[in-house]
Structures are given as structure tokens and as C-alpha cells.
Coordinates of C-alpha atoms in Angstrom, one line a residue:
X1410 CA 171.3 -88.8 112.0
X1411 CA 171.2 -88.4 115.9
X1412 CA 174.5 -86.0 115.5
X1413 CA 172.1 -84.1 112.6
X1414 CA 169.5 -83.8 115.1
X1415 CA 171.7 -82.2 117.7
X1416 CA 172.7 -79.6 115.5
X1417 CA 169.7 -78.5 114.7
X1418 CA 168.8 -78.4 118.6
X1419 CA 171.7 -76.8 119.4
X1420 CA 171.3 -74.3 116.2
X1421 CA 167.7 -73.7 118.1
X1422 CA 168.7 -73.3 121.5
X1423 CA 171.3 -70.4 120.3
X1424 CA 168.4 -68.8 118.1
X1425 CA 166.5 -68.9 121.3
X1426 CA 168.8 -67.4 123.6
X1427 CA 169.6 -64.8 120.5
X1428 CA 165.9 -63.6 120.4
X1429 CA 165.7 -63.5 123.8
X1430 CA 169.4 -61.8 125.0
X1431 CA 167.7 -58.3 124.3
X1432 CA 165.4 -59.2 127.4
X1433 CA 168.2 -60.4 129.4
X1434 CA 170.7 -57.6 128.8
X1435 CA 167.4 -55.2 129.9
X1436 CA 166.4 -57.0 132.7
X1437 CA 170.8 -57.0 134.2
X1438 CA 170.9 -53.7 133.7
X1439 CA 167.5 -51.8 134.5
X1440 CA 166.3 -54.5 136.9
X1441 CA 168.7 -57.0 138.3
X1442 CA 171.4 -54.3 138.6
X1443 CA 169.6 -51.7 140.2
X1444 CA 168.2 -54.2 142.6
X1445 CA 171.4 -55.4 144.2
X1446 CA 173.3 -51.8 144.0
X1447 CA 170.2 -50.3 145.9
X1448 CA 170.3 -53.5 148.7
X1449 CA 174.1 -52.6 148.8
X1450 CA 173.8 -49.0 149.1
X1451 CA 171.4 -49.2 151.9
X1452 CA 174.4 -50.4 154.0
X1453 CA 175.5 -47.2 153.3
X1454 CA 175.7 -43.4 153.6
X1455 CA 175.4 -42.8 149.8
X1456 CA 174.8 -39.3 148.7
X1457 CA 174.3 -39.3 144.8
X1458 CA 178.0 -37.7 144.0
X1459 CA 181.1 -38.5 146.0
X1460 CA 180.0 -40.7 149.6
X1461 CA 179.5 -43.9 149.8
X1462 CA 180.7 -45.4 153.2
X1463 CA 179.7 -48.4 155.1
X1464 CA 177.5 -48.5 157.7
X1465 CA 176.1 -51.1 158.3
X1466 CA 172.4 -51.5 159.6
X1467 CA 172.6 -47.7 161.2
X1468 CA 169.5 -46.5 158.4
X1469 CA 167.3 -49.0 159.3
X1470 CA 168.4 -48.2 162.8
X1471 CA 167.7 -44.9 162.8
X1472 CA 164.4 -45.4 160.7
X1473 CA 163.0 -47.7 163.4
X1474 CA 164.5 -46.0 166.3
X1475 CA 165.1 -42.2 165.7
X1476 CA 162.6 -41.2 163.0
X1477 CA 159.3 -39.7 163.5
X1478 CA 158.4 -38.8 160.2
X1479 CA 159.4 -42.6 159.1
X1480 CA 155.8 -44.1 161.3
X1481 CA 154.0 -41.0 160.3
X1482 CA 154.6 -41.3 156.6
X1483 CA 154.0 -45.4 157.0
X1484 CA 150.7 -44.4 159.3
X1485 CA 149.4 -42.3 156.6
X1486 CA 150.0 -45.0 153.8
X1487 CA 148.5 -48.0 155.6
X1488 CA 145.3 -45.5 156.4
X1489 CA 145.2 -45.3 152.6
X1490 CA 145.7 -48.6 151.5
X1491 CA 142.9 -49.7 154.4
X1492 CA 140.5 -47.6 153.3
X1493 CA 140.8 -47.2 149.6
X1494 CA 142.0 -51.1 148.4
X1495 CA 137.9 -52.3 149.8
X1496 CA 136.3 -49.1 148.8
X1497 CA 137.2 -48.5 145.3
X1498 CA 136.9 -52.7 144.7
X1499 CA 133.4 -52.7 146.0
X1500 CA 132.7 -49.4 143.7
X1501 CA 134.3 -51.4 140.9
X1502 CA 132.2 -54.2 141.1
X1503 CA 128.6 -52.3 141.9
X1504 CA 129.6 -50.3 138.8
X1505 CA 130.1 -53.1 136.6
X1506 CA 127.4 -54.4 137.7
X1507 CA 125.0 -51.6 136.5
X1508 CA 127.0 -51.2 133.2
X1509 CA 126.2 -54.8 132.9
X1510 CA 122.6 -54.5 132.2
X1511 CA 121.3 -55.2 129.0
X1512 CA 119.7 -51.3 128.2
X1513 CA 119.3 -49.2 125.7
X1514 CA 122.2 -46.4 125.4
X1515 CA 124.3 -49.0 127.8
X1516 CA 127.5 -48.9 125.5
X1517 CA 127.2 -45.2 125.9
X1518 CA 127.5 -44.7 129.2
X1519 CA 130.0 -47.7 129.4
X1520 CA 132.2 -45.2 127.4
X1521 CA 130.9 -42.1 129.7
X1522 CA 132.2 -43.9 132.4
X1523 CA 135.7 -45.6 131.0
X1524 CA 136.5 -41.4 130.1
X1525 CA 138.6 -40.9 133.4
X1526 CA 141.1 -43.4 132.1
X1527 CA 142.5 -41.4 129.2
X1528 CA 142.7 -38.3 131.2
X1529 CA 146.1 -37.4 132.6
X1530 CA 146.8 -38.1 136.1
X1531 CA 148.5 -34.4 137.7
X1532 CA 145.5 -32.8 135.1
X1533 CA 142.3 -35.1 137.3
X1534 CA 144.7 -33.7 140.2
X1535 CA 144.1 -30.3 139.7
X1536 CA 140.5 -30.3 138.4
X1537 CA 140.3 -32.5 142.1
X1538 CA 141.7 -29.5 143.8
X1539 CA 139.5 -27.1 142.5
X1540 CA 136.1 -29.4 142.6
X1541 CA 137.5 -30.0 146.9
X1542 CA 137.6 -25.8 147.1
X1543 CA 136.5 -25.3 150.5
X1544 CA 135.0 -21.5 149.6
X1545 CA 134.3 -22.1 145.7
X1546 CA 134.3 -25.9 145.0
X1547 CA 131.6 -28.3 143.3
X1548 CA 131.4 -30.7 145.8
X1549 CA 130.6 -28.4 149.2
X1550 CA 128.5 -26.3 146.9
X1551 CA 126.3 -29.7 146.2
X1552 CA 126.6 -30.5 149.7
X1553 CA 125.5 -26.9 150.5
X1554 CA 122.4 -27.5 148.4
X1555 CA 121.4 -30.2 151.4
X1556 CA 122.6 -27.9 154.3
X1557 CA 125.6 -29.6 154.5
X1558 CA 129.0 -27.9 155.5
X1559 CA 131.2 -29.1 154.1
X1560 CA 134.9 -29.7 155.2
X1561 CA 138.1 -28.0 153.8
X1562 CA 139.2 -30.7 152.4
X1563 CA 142.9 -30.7 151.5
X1564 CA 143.3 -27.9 154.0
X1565 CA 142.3 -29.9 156.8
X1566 CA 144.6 -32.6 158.1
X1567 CA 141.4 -34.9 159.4
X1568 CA 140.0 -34.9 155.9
X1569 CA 143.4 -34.5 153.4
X1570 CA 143.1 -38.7 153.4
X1571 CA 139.8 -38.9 152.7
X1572 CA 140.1 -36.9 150.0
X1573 CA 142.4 -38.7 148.2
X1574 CA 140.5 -41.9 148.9
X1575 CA 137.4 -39.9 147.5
X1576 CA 139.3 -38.9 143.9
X1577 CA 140.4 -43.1 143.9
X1578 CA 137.2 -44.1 144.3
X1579 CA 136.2 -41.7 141.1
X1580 CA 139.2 -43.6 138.8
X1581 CA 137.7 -47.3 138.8
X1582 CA 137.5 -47.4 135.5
X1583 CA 140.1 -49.8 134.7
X1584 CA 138.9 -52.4 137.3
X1585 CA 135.4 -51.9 136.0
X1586 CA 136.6 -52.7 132.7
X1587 CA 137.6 -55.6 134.3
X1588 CA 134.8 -56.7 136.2
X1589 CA 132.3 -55.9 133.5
X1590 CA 134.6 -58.3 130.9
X1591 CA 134.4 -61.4 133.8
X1592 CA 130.6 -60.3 134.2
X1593 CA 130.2 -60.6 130.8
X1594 CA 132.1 -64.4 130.9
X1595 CA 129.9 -66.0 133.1
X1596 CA 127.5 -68.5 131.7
X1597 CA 124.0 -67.4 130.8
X1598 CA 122.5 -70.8 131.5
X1599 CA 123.8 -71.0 135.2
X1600 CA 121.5 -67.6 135.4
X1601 CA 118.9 -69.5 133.7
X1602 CA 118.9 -72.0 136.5
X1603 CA 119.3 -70.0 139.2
X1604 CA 115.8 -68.3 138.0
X1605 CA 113.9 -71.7 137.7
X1606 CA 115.1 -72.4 141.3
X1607 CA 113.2 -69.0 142.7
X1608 CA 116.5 -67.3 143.1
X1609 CA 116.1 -63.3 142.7
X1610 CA 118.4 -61.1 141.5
X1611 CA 120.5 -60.4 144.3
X1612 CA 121.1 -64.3 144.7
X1613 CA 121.9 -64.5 141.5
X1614 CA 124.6 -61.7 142.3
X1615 CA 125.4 -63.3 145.3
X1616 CA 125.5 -66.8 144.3
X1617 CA 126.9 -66.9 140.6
X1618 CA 128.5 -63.3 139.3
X1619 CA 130.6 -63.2 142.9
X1620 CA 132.2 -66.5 142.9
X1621 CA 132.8 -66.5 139.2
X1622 CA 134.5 -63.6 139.2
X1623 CA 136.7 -64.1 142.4
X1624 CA 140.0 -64.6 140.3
X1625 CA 139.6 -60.6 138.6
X1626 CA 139.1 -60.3 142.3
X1627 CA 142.0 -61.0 143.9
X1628 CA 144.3 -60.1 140.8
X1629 CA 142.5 -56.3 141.3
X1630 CA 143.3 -56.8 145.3
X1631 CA 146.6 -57.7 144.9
X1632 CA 147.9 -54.8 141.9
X1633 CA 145.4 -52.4 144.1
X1634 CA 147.5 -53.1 147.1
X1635 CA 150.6 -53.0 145.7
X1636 CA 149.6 -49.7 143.5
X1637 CA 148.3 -48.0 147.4
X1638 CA 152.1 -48.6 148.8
X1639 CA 153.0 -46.8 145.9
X1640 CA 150.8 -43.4 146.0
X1641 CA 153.0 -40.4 145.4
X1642 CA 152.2 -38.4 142.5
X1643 CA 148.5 -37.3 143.9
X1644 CA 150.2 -36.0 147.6
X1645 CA 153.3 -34.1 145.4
X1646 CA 150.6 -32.2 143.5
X1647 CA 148.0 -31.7 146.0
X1648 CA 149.8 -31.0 149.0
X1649 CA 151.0 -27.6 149.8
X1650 CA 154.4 -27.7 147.9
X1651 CA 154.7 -31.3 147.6
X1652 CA 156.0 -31.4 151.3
X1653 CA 152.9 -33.7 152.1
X1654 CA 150.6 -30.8 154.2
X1655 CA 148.8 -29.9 156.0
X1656 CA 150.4 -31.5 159.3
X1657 CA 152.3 -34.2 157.3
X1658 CA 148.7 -35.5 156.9
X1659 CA 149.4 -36.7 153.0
X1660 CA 153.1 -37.0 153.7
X1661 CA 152.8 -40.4 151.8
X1662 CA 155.8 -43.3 152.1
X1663 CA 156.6 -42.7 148.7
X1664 CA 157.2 -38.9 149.3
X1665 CA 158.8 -39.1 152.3
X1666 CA 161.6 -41.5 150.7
X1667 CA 161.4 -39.2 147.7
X1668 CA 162.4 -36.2 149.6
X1669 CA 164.9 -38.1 151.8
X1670 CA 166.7 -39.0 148.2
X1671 CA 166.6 -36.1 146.0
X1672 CA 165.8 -33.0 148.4
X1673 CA 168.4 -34.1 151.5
X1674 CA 170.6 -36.0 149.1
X1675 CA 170.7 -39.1 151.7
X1676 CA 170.3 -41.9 149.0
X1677 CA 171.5 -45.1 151.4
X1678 CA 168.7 -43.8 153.9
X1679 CA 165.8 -43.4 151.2
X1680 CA 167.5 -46.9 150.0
X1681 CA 166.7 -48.9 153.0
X1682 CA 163.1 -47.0 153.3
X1683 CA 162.6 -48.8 149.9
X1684 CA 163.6 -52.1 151.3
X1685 CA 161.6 -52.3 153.9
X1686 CA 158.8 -51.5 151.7
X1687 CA 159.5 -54.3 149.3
X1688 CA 158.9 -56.5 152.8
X1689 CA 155.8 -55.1 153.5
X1690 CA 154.1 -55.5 150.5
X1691 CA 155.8 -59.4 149.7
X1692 CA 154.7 -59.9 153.2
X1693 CA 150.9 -58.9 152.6
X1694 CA 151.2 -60.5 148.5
X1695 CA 152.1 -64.0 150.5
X1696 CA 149.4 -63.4 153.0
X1697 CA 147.3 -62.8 149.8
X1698 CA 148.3 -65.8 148.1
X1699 CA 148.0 -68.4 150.9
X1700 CA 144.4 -67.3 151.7
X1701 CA 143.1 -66.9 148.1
X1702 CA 142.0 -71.0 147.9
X1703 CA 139.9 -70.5 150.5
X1704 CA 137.6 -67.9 148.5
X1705 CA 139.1 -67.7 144.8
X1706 CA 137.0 -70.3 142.7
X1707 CA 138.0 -70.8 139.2
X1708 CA 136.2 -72.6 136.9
X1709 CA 136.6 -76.4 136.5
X1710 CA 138.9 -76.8 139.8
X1711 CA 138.2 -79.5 141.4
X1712 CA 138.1 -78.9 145.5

């Protein structure tokens, strides 16, 4: 009986490890492999096609030591990330918020309002271009309507960033999907409470829907942070041929090691540039992590 039972755990286990040897062959090859080839090859002076000679820690050497355009590109990145990863949370969560009210026509203008996520990314990219016209765009003609001049935009290296952050903070829709399901989660007695006790709507905000929602919180800090390190697509398109203009002002991390690799050829260099990425951002997901408890409350935990 016990050697019956062995077989058929051992006739399990294999069934298992069948099922699941699709995922593991995928995850050598596309993951695991590229992983460790890319750490190796940033040792090196790979070129795509024929070099591949070791060099030790000379790329990172020159990228901390001899590279302007390395700081600028990391400078303009970190500017991003500061400014867009609070903004377009907070937008997220005030915009829930209103979608969250119990009013008729409300499912309409949830849907008005989830549109932007269907729409394809380089296609809100143009129409973003020509709504940030200095001469013939939407938005300085609004702001013209208020005697406001308004900037140039993406022609102007002081405002090329804030325009990007700008377009972001127009795409919430997936976080406020988000933040209006957690909304939506939250107990209707403890708001029910709340009001017997006095408190007014902003407490309740305050007091209940904030803390109960902290978890979608930090999950949409963390991917939002780790998405920003990872902007390139809206500086290729919208800068003046995708060489991050004006003034290297939207010359992005990701476009500068994108350049490095397929427009100079030097693979190893744009290999350690991704490297020392990954340690930035597991740096700042650790920092994330070890000060979540401090604010994240999920429901039931005991403190």
C-alpha cells in the first residue's frame, strides 16, 4: 500500500513538472538567459555582430566618470519620476473619488473617463503634440482665453518635462479603475459610523477611504515607479527625431541606452546602463517595501 501511494506521488510530481516545463523552458530562455548574457556582456565591448571582448568594469567606468549625457539622461528621468509618480497618484485618487459618488449618469462618465485606456499610446502622443502647439494648440488657445501665454511646450527645454508629466497625469485611468474598485470595497457601515460620530465628509475621506485603500496605494506607487524608470516611447515620438530635444531636455534613460545600443552599436555599454538601472529601481522597491508597515493598513492585521 505505502509503495502504491508513492507511485501515485511520484506519477503527480512528474504531471506537475510536465504541466509546468512549458513555463520553465520560457522563463531559461526569454528571462533567465537573457539576464545573465546581458550581466556578462556588460563586462564587455559587445557590438551586436562580431566583438565581444573583455573589459572589465571600463563601461561603468566610463559611464560614471567620462559621460555627460549618462547624468543628463538620469537627471531628466529622476525629474520625471519626482514629479509625475505623486501627481498622477493624487489625480487618481481625487478622480475616483468623484466617480465614486452615487449620481445619476455616474457609470457614464465612469466609461467617459476609462476611454484613454483603449486608445493607442504613439496615437495619444501625437494628438498631445498637436493639443501642446505653441501657435495653433488647444491648450494655449484655452489658456489664451484667460490672458495667459502660454509656453512652447515641447519646443522649450524648461517646459519639454512638464509636458510629458501633463499628458501622464491625463492617462490615470487604469489606477482610477483601481482606486474606484478599493473605494467601492470599503465597508458602508464604518461610513455609517463615522456620520453618527459628527464626522463630515472630508474625515470620512481622510479617516476611512485613505487607510483602507493604502495597499492599491503602494501597489500603484511601486509599478508607477518602476513604469517612470522605464518612459521611452513618449520622448522617441515627441522629441525632435527621437534624439530626446530640445537641449537633451526629454533625452530619457531609456533612450539614451536605446540609442547607445542600436544607433552606436555599443551593446556592452547600453548593457551596463541597464544594470545600473535594475539597482536603482530594486534599491527604491526595497526602500518601498521596508517603509510600507508604517503606513499600508490592510484589513484584519493586527499591529
Amino acid at each position: 500500500m505505502g509503495k502504491k501511494r508513492l507511485t501515485m506521488r511520484r506519477k503527480e510530481s512528474i504531471y506537475g513538472y510536465l504541466f509546468v516545463l512549458p513555463w520553465i523552458i520560457g522563463f531559461l530562455a526569454f528571462t533567465a538567459g537573457p539576464l545573465v548574457f546581458s550581466f556578462m556582456a556588460s563586462f564587455t565591448n559587445y557590438n551586436i555582430t562580431s566583438r565581444m571582448d573583455f573589459i572589465g568594469v571600463e563601461n561603468y567606468q566610463g559611464l560614471f566618470t567620462a559621460d555627460n549625457l549618462f547624468w543628463t539622461s538620469l537627471w531628466n528621468t529622476l525629474y520625471f519620476v519626482a514629479f509625475s509618480v505623486p501627481l498622477t497618484t493624487i489625480g487618481a485618487i481625487l478622480l475616483s473619488a468623484l466617480l465614486n459618488q452615487d449620481i445619476p449618469g455616474i457609470r457614464f462618465f465612469r466609461t467617459l473617463y476609462y476611454l484613454p485606456a483603449v486608445l493607442s499610446g504613439v496615437g495619444v502622443y501625437l494628438l498631445w503634440m498637436q493639443l501642446l502647439d505653441p501657435g495653433t494648440g488647444m491648450v494655449n488657445l484655452i489658456l489664451g482665453w484667460f490672458n495667459i501665454d502660454g509656453p512652447n511646450w515641447l519646443f522649450d527645454p524648461e517646459w519639454t518635462k512638464p509636458s510629458l508629466i501633463l499628458m501622464k497625469m491625463w492617462s490615470v485611468d487604469g489606477s482610477m479603475l483601481l482606486y474606484l474598485a478599493s473605494m467601492q470595497g470599503v465597508s458602508k457601515s464604518l461610513y455609517e459610523a463615522a456620520e453618527i460620530d459628527g464626522a463630515n465628509t472630508w474625515k470620512q475621506f481622510r479617516h476611512i477611504t485613505l487607510p483602507m485603500i493604502t495597499p492599491v496605494i503602494f501597489f500603484d506607487v511601486v509599478t508607477s515607479l518602476i513604469g517612470g524608470f522605464q518612459i521611452f516611447q513618449e520622448a522617441y515620438v515627441m522629441s525632435s527625431n527621437g534624439e530626446g530635444g530640445p537641449a537633451n531636455s526629454l533625452l530619457f534613460y531609456n533612450l539614451y541606452m536605446w540609442r547607445q545600443a542600436f544607433e552606436n552599436f555599443n551593446m556592452g555599454y547600453a548593457m551596463a546602463m541597464s544594470w545600473i538601472l535594475f539597482v536603482i529601481v530594486f534599491v527604491l522597491t526595497l526602500i518601498n517595501l521596508k517603509l510600507a508597515p508604517r503606513w499600508v493598513h490592510y484589513e484584519g492585521e493586527e499591529k
